[in-house]
Coordinates of C-alpha atoms and ligand atoms in Angstrom, one line a residue:
M1 CA 53.1 -39.1 22.2
S2 CA 52.0 -40.8 19.1
S3 CA 48.2 -40.6 19.4
L4 CA 46.2 -41.3 16.3
T5 CA 45.3 -37.7 15.9
A6 CA 49.0 -36.7 16.2
I7 CA 49.9 -39.2 13.5
I8 CA 47.2 -38.1 11.1
S9 CA 47.9 -34.5 11.8
A10 CA 51.6 -35.0 11.1
R11 CA 51.0 -36.8 7.8
L12 CA 48.7 -34.0 6.6
E13 CA 51.1 -31.4 7.6
A14 CA 53.9 -33.1 5.7
V15 CA 51.8 -33.0 2.6
A16 CA 50.3 -29.5 3.0
G17 CA 53.2 -27.8 4.6
I18 CA 50.9 -26.1 7.1
D19 CA 49.2 -27.2 10.3
P20 CA 46.0 -29.0 9.3
E21 CA 44.3 -27.8 12.6
L22 CA 42.2 -30.9 12.9
R23 CA 38.9 -30.3 14.5
P24 CA 36.5 -32.9 15.9
S25 CA 33.6 -33.2 13.4
T26 CA 30.5 -31.4 14.4
K27 CA 28.2 -34.1 13.0
P28 CA 28.8 -37.9 12.6
Q29 CA 28.2 -37.8 8.9
F30 CA 31.3 -35.6 8.5
G31 CA 33.5 -38.4 10.0
H32 CA 35.6 -38.0 13.1
Y33 CA 37.7 -35.1 12.2
Q34 CA 37.6 -32.3 9.7
T35 CA 40.2 -29.9 8.3
N36 CA 40.0 -26.8 6.2
V37 CA 43.7 -27.1 5.3
A38 CA 43.0 -27.2 1.6
L39 CA 41.0 -24.0 1.7
R40 CA 43.8 -22.2 3.5
L41 CA 46.4 -23.6 1.2
A42 CA 44.4 -22.8 -2.0
K43 CA 44.0 -19.2 -0.8
A44 CA 47.8 -18.9 -0.3
E45 CA 48.6 -20.5 -3.6
G46 CA 45.8 -18.9 -5.5
A47 CA 44.6 -22.3 -6.6
Q48 CA 41.2 -24.0 -6.7
P49 CA 40.3 -25.4 -3.3
R50 CA 38.8 -28.7 -4.4
A51 CA 41.8 -29.4 -6.6
V52 CA 44.1 -28.8 -3.7
A53 CA 41.9 -31.0 -1.4
E54 CA 42.2 -33.8 -4.0
R55 CA 45.9 -33.5 -4.1
V56 CA 46.2 -33.5 -0.3
V57 CA 43.9 -36.5 0.0
R58 CA 45.9 -38.4 -2.7
Q59 CA 49.3 -37.8 -1.2
A60 CA 48.4 -38.2 2.5
E61 CA 48.5 -42.0 2.4
L62 CA 46.5 -42.6 5.5
D63 CA 44.9 -45.9 4.5
E64 CA 46.4 -47.7 7.4
Y65 CA 44.4 -45.5 9.9
C66 CA 41.6 -44.0 8.0
E67 CA 38.7 -44.8 5.7
P68 CA 39.2 -43.1 2.3
L69 CA 39.2 -39.3 3.0
E70 CA 36.2 -37.4 1.7
I71 CA 36.1 -34.0 0.3
A72 CA 33.0 -32.0 1.2
G73 CA 31.5 -28.6 0.2
P74 CA 34.0 -26.1 -1.0
G75 CA 37.0 -28.3 -0.1
F76 CA 36.8 -29.5 3.5
I77 CA 38.4 -32.8 4.2
N78 CA 36.5 -35.3 6.3
I79 CA 38.4 -37.9 8.1
R80 CA 37.0 -41.2 9.5
I81 CA 39.3 -43.3 11.5
K82 CA 39.1 -47.1 10.8
A83 CA 37.4 -49.1 13.5
G84 CA 40.4 -51.4 13.6
A85 CA 42.7 -48.5 14.4
L86 CA 40.4 -47.2 17.1
A87 CA 40.2 -50.7 18.6
Q88 CA 43.9 -50.9 18.7
V89 CA 44.1 -47.7 20.8
A90 CA 41.7 -49.1 23.3
N91 CA 43.6 -52.4 23.5
R92 CA 46.9 -50.6 24.0
L93 CA 45.3 -48.8 26.8
L94 CA 44.0 -52.1 28.3
A95 CA 47.4 -53.7 28.1
G96 CA 49.5 -50.8 29.3
E97 CA 50.2 -49.5 32.8
N98 CA 49.4 -45.9 32.7
A99 CA 46.0 -45.6 30.9
G100 CA 47.9 -45.1 27.6
L101 CA 50.0 -42.2 28.8
D102 CA 53.6 -42.4 27.5
P103 CA 56.4 -40.5 29.2
D104 CA 57.3 -37.2 27.6
P105 CA 60.5 -37.7 25.5
S106 CA 62.0 -34.5 26.9
P107 CA 61.3 -34.7 30.6
K108 CA 61.7 -31.5 32.6
R109 CA 62.5 -30.7 36.2
V110 CA 59.5 -28.6 37.2
V111 CA 59.2 -26.5 40.4
I112 CA 55.6 -25.8 41.3
D113 CA 55.0 -23.1 43.9
Y114 CA 51.6 -23.6 45.4
S115 CA 49.4 -23.5 48.5
S116 CA 51.9 -21.2 50.4
P117 CA 49.7 -20.0 53.3
N118 CA 50.9 -17.7 56.0
V119 CA 51.9 -18.7 59.5
A120 CA 49.5 -17.7 62.3
K121 CA 46.6 -17.3 59.8
Q122 CA 44.1 -19.7 58.5
M123 CA 44.2 -20.7 54.9
H124 CA 41.8 -18.6 53.0
V125 CA 39.9 -19.5 49.8
G126 CA 42.8 -18.3 47.6
H127 CA 45.2 -20.8 49.3
L128 CA 42.7 -23.5 48.8
R129 CA 42.3 -22.8 45.1
S130 CA 46.1 -22.7 44.8
T131 CA 46.4 -26.0 46.6
I132 CA 43.8 -27.7 44.5
I133 CA 45.2 -26.4 41.2
G134 CA 48.8 -27.0 42.1
D135 CA 48.0 -30.5 43.2
C136 CA 46.4 -31.2 39.8
F137 CA 49.5 -29.8 38.0
T138 CA 51.8 -32.0 40.1
R139 CA 49.8 -35.1 39.2
V140 CA 49.5 -34.3 35.5
L141 CA 53.2 -33.5 35.0
R142 CA 54.3 -36.5 37.0
A143 CA 52.0 -38.8 35.1
I144 CA 53.9 -38.1 31.9
G145 CA 57.3 -38.4 33.3
H146 CA 58.4 -35.0 34.5
T147 CA 60.1 -34.5 37.8
V148 CA 58.0 -32.2 39.9
I149 CA 59.4 -30.5 43.0
P150 CA 56.5 -28.9 44.9
Q151 CA 57.6 -25.8 46.9
N152 CA 55.2 -24.7 49.7
H153 CA 56.5 -21.1 50.0
I154 CA 54.8 -20.4 53.4
G155 CA 54.9 -16.9 54.9
D156 CA 57.0 -17.7 57.9
W157 CA 59.2 -14.6 58.0
G158 CA 58.8 -10.9 58.2
R159 CA 58.0 -8.0 60.4
Q160 CA 54.7 -9.4 61.7
F161 CA 56.6 -11.9 63.8
G162 CA 57.9 -9.0 65.9
M163 CA 54.5 -8.0 67.1
L164 CA 53.3 -11.7 67.4
V165 CA 56.2 -12.7 69.6
E166 CA 55.9 -9.5 71.7
Q167 CA 52.1 -10.0 72.2
I168 CA 52.7 -13.6 73.3
I169 CA 55.2 -12.5 75.9
A170 CA 52.9 -9.7 77.0
E171 CA 50.0 -12.1 77.5
G172 CA 52.2 -14.9 78.9
L173 CA 50.6 -17.3 76.4
D174 CA 51.5 -20.9 75.9
V175 CA 51.8 -20.9 72.1
A176 CA 52.1 -24.7 71.9
A177 CA 48.5 -25.0 73.2
L178 CA 47.0 -22.8 70.5
D179 CA 45.2 -24.1 67.4
L180 CA 45.3 -22.2 64.1
A181 CA 42.1 -20.3 64.8
E182 CA 43.4 -19.1 68.1
A183 CA 46.7 -18.1 66.5
E184 CA 44.8 -16.0 64.1
A185 CA 42.9 -14.4 66.9
L186 CA 46.3 -13.6 68.5
Y187 CA 47.4 -12.1 65.3
K188 CA 44.4 -9.7 65.4
R189 CA 45.0 -8.7 69.0
A190 CA 48.7 -8.0 68.3
N191 CA 47.7 -5.9 65.3
Q192 CA 45.3 -3.9 67.4
H193 CA 47.9 -3.5 70.1
L194 CA 50.3 -2.2 67.6
N195 CA 47.9 0.4 66.4
D196 CA 46.9 1.5 69.9
S197 CA 50.3 1.7 71.6
A198 CA 53.4 3.4 70.3
E199 CA 55.4 1.8 73.0
F200 CA 54.3 -1.7 71.9
A201 CA 55.1 -0.8 68.3
E202 CA 58.6 0.1 69.4
Q203 CA 58.9 -3.2 71.3
A204 CA 57.7 -5.1 68.3
R205 CA 60.4 -3.4 66.2
Q206 CA 63.1 -4.4 68.6
R207 CA 61.7 -7.9 68.5
V208 CA 62.1 -8.1 64.7
V209 CA 65.8 -7.2 65.2
A210 CA 66.1 -9.9 67.9
L211 CA 64.4 -12.5 65.6
Q212 CA 66.8 -11.6 62.8
A213 CA 69.8 -11.7 65.1
G214 CA 68.8 -15.2 66.2
D215 CA 67.9 -14.5 69.8
G216 CA 67.1 -17.8 71.5
Q217 CA 63.8 -17.0 73.2
T218 CA 62.5 -15.1 70.2
R219 CA 63.4 -17.9 67.8
A220 CA 61.8 -20.5 70.1
I221 CA 58.5 -18.7 70.2
W222 CA 58.6 -18.1 66.5
Q223 CA 59.2 -21.8 65.9
Q224 CA 56.2 -22.7 68.1
L225 CA 54.0 -20.4 66.0
I226 CA 55.2 -22.2 62.9
D227 CA 54.6 -25.6 64.5
V228 CA 51.0 -24.9 65.4
S229 CA 50.3 -23.4 62.0
L230 CA 51.8 -26.4 60.2
A231 CA 49.6 -28.7 62.3
G232 CA 46.6 -26.7 61.1
F233 CA 47.8 -26.7 57.4
N234 CA 48.5 -30.4 57.4
A235 CA 45.1 -31.2 58.8
T236 CA 43.6 -29.3 56.0
Y237 CA 45.9 -31.0 53.4
Q238 CA 44.8 -34.3 54.8
R239 CA 41.2 -33.4 54.6
M240 CA 41.7 -32.3 51.0
G241 CA 43.6 -35.4 49.9
V242 CA 46.5 -33.6 48.3
L243 CA 50.0 -34.8 47.8
L244 CA 51.8 -32.0 49.7
S245 CA 53.9 -33.0 52.6
D246 CA 56.4 -31.5 55.0
A247 CA 59.1 -32.4 52.6
D248 CA 57.8 -29.8 50.2
L249 CA 58.1 -26.9 52.7
A250 CA 60.4 -24.1 51.6
G251 CA 59.2 -21.1 53.6
E252 CA 60.3 -17.5 53.2
S253 CA 62.6 -17.9 56.2
S254 CA 64.7 -20.4 54.4
Y255 CA 65.9 -17.6 52.1
N256 CA 66.8 -15.3 55.0
E257 CA 70.6 -15.7 54.6
D258 CA 70.4 -15.1 50.8
L259 CA 68.6 -11.8 50.8
A260 CA 71.6 -9.6 51.5
V261 CA 73.6 -11.7 49.0
V262 CA 71.0 -11.0 46.3
A263 CA 70.9 -7.3 47.1
D264 CA 74.7 -7.0 47.0
D265 CA 74.9 -8.9 43.8
L266 CA 72.3 -6.7 42.1
E267 CA 73.8 -3.6 43.4
S268 CA 77.5 -4.4 42.6
R269 CA 76.5 -5.3 39.0
G270 CA 74.7 -2.0 38.6
I271 CA 71.4 -3.7 38.1
A272 CA 69.9 -2.3 41.3
V273 CA 70.1 1.4 42.1
T274 CA 69.4 3.6 45.1
D275 CA 66.2 5.5 44.8
G276 CA 64.8 7.6 47.7
G277 CA 66.9 5.5 50.2
A278 CA 65.6 2.2 48.8
L279 CA 67.5 -0.3 46.6
V280 CA 65.4 -0.9 43.5
V281 CA 65.5 -2.3 40.0
F282 CA 63.8 -0.6 37.1
T283 CA 62.3 -3.0 34.5
A284 CA 60.9 -2.5 31.1
N285 CA 57.4 -3.4 32.3
S286 CA 56.6 -0.4 34.4
D287 CA 57.5 2.9 35.9
T288 CA 57.2 1.3 39.3
P289 CA 60.5 -0.3 40.1
A290 CA 60.9 -3.6 41.9
I291 CA 61.9 -2.9 45.5
I292 CA 64.8 -5.1 46.6
R293 CA 65.5 -3.4 50.0
N294 CA 63.3 -0.7 51.5
S295 CA 64.5 2.6 52.9
Q296 CA 64.6 1.1 56.4
G297 CA 66.9 -1.6 55.2
G298 CA 64.3 -4.4 55.2
F299 CA 64.1 -7.0 52.5
G300 CA 60.6 -7.9 51.5
Y301 CA 58.5 -10.3 49.4
T302 CA 60.2 -9.4 46.1
C303 CA 63.7 -10.0 47.2
T304 CA 62.6 -13.3 48.8
D305 CA 61.2 -14.4 45.5
L306 CA 64.4 -13.5 43.7
A307 CA 66.4 -15.6 46.2
A308 CA 63.9 -18.4 45.7
I309 CA 64.4 -18.3 41.9
R310 CA 68.2 -18.6 42.4
H311 CA 67.7 -21.6 44.6
R312 CA 65.2 -23.3 42.3
V313 CA 67.3 -22.8 39.2
G314 CA 70.7 -23.1 40.8
D315 CA 70.3 -25.8 43.4
L316 CA 67.1 -27.6 42.4
A317 CA 68.2 -27.5 38.7
A318 CA 64.6 -26.7 37.6
N319 CA 64.0 -25.8 33.9
R320 CA 60.4 -24.8 34.4
L321 CA 59.0 -22.7 37.2
I322 CA 55.3 -22.5 37.9
Y323 CA 53.6 -20.3 40.4
V324 CA 50.0 -20.9 41.4
V325 CA 49.1 -17.7 43.1
G326 CA 45.9 -15.5 42.9
A327 CA 45.6 -13.1 39.9
P328 CA 46.1 -10.0 42.0
Q329 CA 49.8 -10.9 42.3
A330 CA 50.3 -10.9 38.5
F331 CA 52.3 -7.7 38.6
H332 CA 54.5 -8.9 41.4
F333 CA 55.5 -11.9 39.4
E334 CA 56.0 -9.9 36.2
Q335 CA 58.5 -7.8 38.1
V336 CA 60.2 -10.6 39.8
F337 CA 60.6 -12.5 36.5
A338 CA 61.8 -9.4 34.7
V339 CA 64.5 -8.7 37.4
A340 CA 65.5 -12.4 37.5
R341 CA 66.0 -12.4 33.7
I342 CA 68.1 -9.2 33.8
A343 CA 70.2 -10.7 36.5
G344 CA 70.6 -14.0 34.8
Y345 CA 69.0 -15.9 37.7
L346 CA 66.5 -17.0 35.2
P347 CA 68.3 -18.1 32.0
A348 CA 66.5 -17.9 28.7
D349 CA 65.9 -21.7 28.6
V350 CA 64.1 -21.8 31.9
A351 CA 60.4 -21.0 31.6
A352 CA 58.7 -19.1 34.4
E353 CA 54.9 -19.0 34.5
H354 CA 52.5 -17.4 36.9
V355 CA 49.2 -19.2 36.8
G356 CA 46.8 -16.7 38.3
F357 CA 43.3 -17.6 39.3
G358 CA 40.1 -15.8 40.1
Q359 CA 38.1 -15.5 43.3
V360 CA 35.5 -17.8 44.7
L361 CA 32.2 -15.9 45.1
G362 CA 29.1 -16.8 47.1
A363 CA 26.2 -18.5 45.3
D364 CA 24.7 -15.0 44.8
G365 CA 27.8 -14.0 42.8
K366 CA 28.9 -11.6 45.5
K367 CA 32.1 -11.6 47.5
F368 CA 32.2 -14.6 49.7
S369 CA 32.4 -14.3 53.4
T370 CA 31.0 -16.2 56.3
R371 CA 28.0 -14.9 58.2
E372 CA 30.3 -13.4 60.7
G373 CA 32.0 -11.6 57.9
T374 CA 35.3 -13.5 58.3
A375 CA 37.3 -15.1 55.5
V376 CA 35.9 -18.5 54.4
T377 CA 37.9 -21.5 55.3
L378 CA 38.1 -24.9 53.6
N379 CA 36.4 -26.5 56.5
S380 CA 33.4 -24.2 56.2
L381 CA 33.2 -24.9 52.4
L382 CA 33.4 -28.7 53.0
D383 CA 30.8 -28.4 55.7
E384 CA 28.5 -26.6 53.4
A385 CA 29.0 -29.0 50.5
G386 CA 28.8 -31.8 53.1
L387 CA 25.3 -30.8 53.9
H388 CA 24.4 -32.2 50.5
A389 CA 26.8 -35.1 50.0
A390 CA 29.3 -37.6 51.5
P391 CA 32.8 -36.3 52.2
E392 CA 34.5 -37.7 49.0
V393 CA 31.6 -36.5 46.9
A394 CA 31.7 -33.0 48.5
L395 CA 35.4 -32.8 47.9
A396 CA 35.0 -33.9 44.3
A397 CA 32.4 -31.2 43.9
I398 CA 34.7 -28.5 45.1
K399 CA 37.8 -29.6 43.3
Y400 CA 35.9 -30.0 40.0
A401 CA 34.2 -26.6 40.3
D402 CA 37.7 -25.1 41.0
L403 CA 39.3 -26.7 37.9
S404 CA 36.5 -27.0 35.3
S405 CA 36.1 -23.4 34.2
G406 CA 39.0 -21.2 33.1
L407 CA 41.2 -20.6 36.1
Q408 CA 41.2 -16.9 35.6
K409 CA 37.5 -16.6 36.0
D410 CA 35.8 -16.0 39.4
Y411 CA 33.3 -18.7 40.1
A412 CA 30.3 -18.9 42.3
F413 CA 30.3 -21.4 45.1
D414 CA 26.9 -23.0 44.6
A415 CA 27.0 -26.1 46.8
E416 CA 23.7 -27.5 45.6
R417 CA 24.7 -27.3 41.9
M418 CA 28.2 -28.5 42.5
V419 CA 27.3 -31.7 44.3
A420 CA 24.6 -32.7 41.7
T421 CA 25.3 -36.1 40.0
T422 CA 23.9 -34.7 36.7
G423 CA 25.5 -32.0 34.6
D424 CA 29.1 -30.9 34.4
T425 CA 30.2 -31.8 37.9
G426 CA 32.7 -33.8 39.8
P427 CA 30.1 -36.1 41.3
Y428 CA 28.7 -36.8 37.8
L429 CA 32.1 -38.2 36.8
Q430 CA 32.4 -40.2 40.0
Y431 CA 29.0 -41.6 39.3
A432 CA 30.0 -42.5 35.7
H433 CA 33.0 -44.3 37.0
A434 CA 31.0 -46.1 39.7
R435 CA 28.4 -47.2 37.1
I436 CA 31.1 -48.8 34.9
D437 CA 32.6 -50.5 37.9
G438 CA 29.1 -51.9 38.7
I439 CA 28.8 -53.3 35.2
L440 CA 32.2 -54.9 35.4
R441 CA 31.4 -56.3 38.9
R442 CA 28.3 -57.9 37.6
A443 CA 30.2 -59.3 34.6
A444 CA 32.8 -60.8 37.0
A445 CA 30.1 -62.3 39.2
D446 CA 28.7 -64.0 36.2
Q447 CA 32.2 -65.1 35.2
L448 CA 31.9 -63.3 31.9
E449 CA 35.2 -63.1 30.0
Y450 CA 36.6 -60.0 28.3
G451 CA 39.8 -59.6 26.5
E452 CA 40.2 -57.1 23.8
V453 CA 38.0 -54.7 21.8
T454 CA 37.5 -56.5 18.6
R455 CA 34.2 -55.0 17.3
L456 CA 33.3 -51.4 17.0
D457 CA 30.3 -51.6 14.6
E458 CA 28.0 -49.0 16.2
A459 CA 28.6 -45.2 16.0
A460 CA 28.2 -45.0 19.8
E461 CA 30.9 -47.5 20.3
Q462 CA 33.2 -45.8 17.9
N463 CA 32.6 -42.5 19.6
V464 CA 33.8 -43.9 23.0
A465 CA 36.9 -45.4 21.4
L466 CA 37.6 -42.1 19.5
L467 CA 37.5 -40.2 22.8
L468 CA 39.7 -42.8 24.5
S469 CA 42.2 -42.1 21.7
R470 CA 42.3 -38.4 22.7
F471 CA 43.1 -39.0 26.4
S472 CA 46.8 -38.8 26.0
Q473 CA 46.9 -35.6 23.9
T474 CA 44.5 -34.0 26.3
V475 CA 46.8 -34.7 29.3
Y476 CA 49.7 -33.4 27.3
Q477 CA 47.8 -30.2 26.5
V478 CA 47.1 -29.6 30.1
A479 CA 50.8 -30.1 30.9
E480 CA 51.7 -27.5 28.3
T481 CA 49.0 -24.9 28.7
L482 CA 48.3 -25.4 32.5
Q483 CA 44.6 -25.3 31.8
P484 CA 42.9 -28.2 33.7
H485 CA 39.5 -27.3 32.3
R486 CA 40.5 -29.1 29.1
L487 CA 40.8 -32.4 31.0
C488 CA 37.6 -31.7 32.8
G489 CA 35.8 -31.1 29.6
Y490 CA 37.3 -34.1 28.0
L491 CA 36.3 -36.4 30.9
Y492 CA 32.8 -35.0 30.8
E493 CA 32.5 -35.7 27.1
L494 CA 33.8 -39.2 27.6
A495 CA 31.3 -39.9 30.4
Q496 CA 28.5 -38.6 28.2
A497 CA 29.6 -40.7 25.3
F498 CA 29.8 -43.7 27.5
S499 CA 26.3 -43.1 28.7
V500 CA 25.0 -42.9 25.1
F501 CA 26.9 -46.1 24.3
Y502 CA 25.4 -47.9 27.3
E503 CA 21.9 -46.8 26.3
H504 CA 22.2 -47.9 22.7
C505 CA 24.4 -51.0 23.0
P506 CA 23.5 -53.7 25.4
V507 CA 26.6 -55.0 27.2
L508 CA 25.6 -57.7 29.7
R509 CA 22.6 -58.7 27.7
S510 CA 24.5 -59.2 24.4
E511 CA 26.5 -62.4 23.8
G512 CA 29.8 -63.9 22.6
E513 CA 32.3 -61.7 20.9
I514 CA 30.2 -58.6 21.0
R515 CA 29.7 -58.9 24.7
A516 CA 33.4 -59.5 25.3
S517 CA 34.4 -56.6 23.1
R518 CA 31.9 -54.2 24.8
L519 CA 33.1 -55.3 28.2
A520 CA 36.6 -54.5 27.1
L521 CA 35.4 -51.1 26.0
C522 CA 33.8 -50.5 29.4
R523 CA 37.1 -51.5 31.1
A524 CA 39.1 -49.2 28.9
T525 CA 36.8 -46.3 29.6
Q526 CA 37.0 -47.0 33.3
L527 CA 40.8 -46.9 33.2
V528 CA 40.7 -43.5 31.5
L529 CA 38.1 -42.1 33.8
A530 CA 39.9 -43.4 36.9
K531 CA 43.2 -42.0 35.7
G532 CA 41.6 -38.7 34.7
L533 CA 39.9 -38.3 38.0
Y534 CA 43.2 -39.1 39.8
L535 CA 44.9 -36.3 37.8
L536 CA 42.3 -33.9 39.0
G537 CA 42.8 -35.1 42.6
I538 CA 39.3 -36.7 42.7
E539 CA 38.6 -40.1 44.2
A540 CA 37.3 -42.5 41.6
L541 CA 34.5 -44.2 43.6
T542 CA 33.3 -47.7 42.9
K543 CA 30.0 -47.3 44.6
M544 CA 27.8 -44.3 45.0
Ligands
LIG1 N1 52.1 -16.4 51.1 C1 51.6 -15.7 49.9 C2 50.2 -15.2 50.1 O1 49.5 -15.7 51.0 C3 51.7 -16.5 48.7 C4 53.1 -16.9 48.3 C5 53.1 -17.3 46.8 N2 54.4 -17.8 46.4 C6 55.5 -17.0 46.2 N3 56.6 -17.5 45.8 N4 55.4 -15.7 46.3 O2 49.8 -14.3 49.4

C-alpha cells in the first residue's frame, strides 16, 4: 500500500529515525498533515526543537509530493501535499479496478467465525450483530487480497437434542412442517417437560446416547430440526444481504469425532489432568481451569472449539483466526486460545483474535426486549426501522449503527435517529452516493465529457482529493485492527467534504477543463463511497 501518507511518513521516519505520527491538520492554514516529530526528537537528543525541525525538513526531500514544508510554533512541521500529487491519486483511482485498493503483499488465509446461531432457536440480536460485523470483515479482508474462509459454527450438537427429539416423539410432531418460531416453542415445551418430569429427563438422557451412537430414527429427527432451522437462518441472511451461504456451515456436530481425539491427546501429553472426575487444563490466565470433558464423560463447548482450531489451522491452513462473538464470551476464548497455544494447535505464527461486541439496547438505553418480553429478532428490528424507511435504507441504518461506534460499546436502537438522512447514519451515506450519481447522470444526459482530475485550485476540492488519498490506508487499518468504525468515520468525513465541495464549487454550471476536472472528482468520490459502502455491506443506492 503506497498511499501518499505512507510515502511521506516513510521518508520522514527515514530521516528522523522515529515514527513521525502524521496527524491530519486541525486547520487548513496548517496544511494537510502535521507532525511533532522534531519536538520529540529534540527532547531525546537534548537539542533545540526548531533546529531539529529545520534539519528534518532539509533532509526529507519531499518536493515531488509536497509544497515546501513549513515549521510552525515551537517546531511543528506542517505538510501540504501538492495539488498535482493529489490529482494523481484521484486519477489512479479512476483508472483502476478496485477503487485504488491494492492487494496486500503478504496475503493471509483468514478464518472468520461469525453468525453461529443455535438450532431450534431464533437468531437473537447478538447473532445479528455477529453476522453484520463478520460480513464486514469478510468483505474488507477479501477486498485487499486475503483469502477468507467464513465458518458458521452453528450450535447443532449437544445434550439439548436429547430432550428435543424425545419431545417430538412424545407429541408425534411432524418436524418438517415447523418453522423456526415453532421450533423454538417446541424447545420451550421440552425444557418445561424436562423440569417437570424425572421420567422424561431420563428418556432425554437415553436419547442423547442414542444420538451419539448414530441411531437411525434419532439422527433423522435431529437432521430435520437442523433443516428447518437452516431454512430460517437462510431466510434471515437473505433479508440481511450478507455473503454467508451453506458452503460456510461448519456446525459443532462436525467436530463430534474429534472430541475424544483431542481429549486423549491432551491427556496423554500431560496437558490435561483429572480434577474432581473431570478432565481439565489449567492455564496461566485463571484459577478456573478449562473443562475438556465433564465428570459425566461429556464433551462441551470448550473441547469443540479446540477441535475447531485444530481443523482450521491443520486442514484449512489458516494463519489468522477471527471470532466475532459477544463480549460475555471473552473468557471462554481466552481459555480456548491459551490451551490451544500450550497444545501447539495454535502455533505462534497464527494469530487468534476474539472480537467481542456489546449489546443492542432499546431506544431508552435499557435492555432490549419485545413487548411480549421475548428476545428481539432481526425481523422485528427491520420491521421497526421499516416503519420509517424503505427496506434497503432500513437495513443500511441498522448495519451502520452496528458498525459505526466502537464494537465493544452497547448501543441504543433508536430507529428514528438511525434512518435519518442527516447526521452520522447509513442513510446519509446512501444519500450522498445517490446525489453524486444524480450529478453524473445529468452530466451524461447533457453529454458532458469527463476524463481526469487536472485542476484542484480550491481548498474544498483539495480536501476531497486528500480524503480520497486516505481510502486505502483506512481499509488496511480496518483489516488490521478489526475496527469498522474507522471506515464509517472516514466515509462520513468524505461525504461531508464532498458536500462542502459541491456547495462551493459549481460542477455542472462551470465550463471547460474545470467542469471536466470536477466531474472526474465527483466520479472518483462516487467510486470510493460505493466501494466503502460495499465493504460495510450497505447497498449504494443511485436514487433515494
Ligand atoms: N452458538 C454460540 C452462541 O450462540 C456462538 C458460537 C461462537 N463460535 C464459536 N466458535 N464458539 O453463543
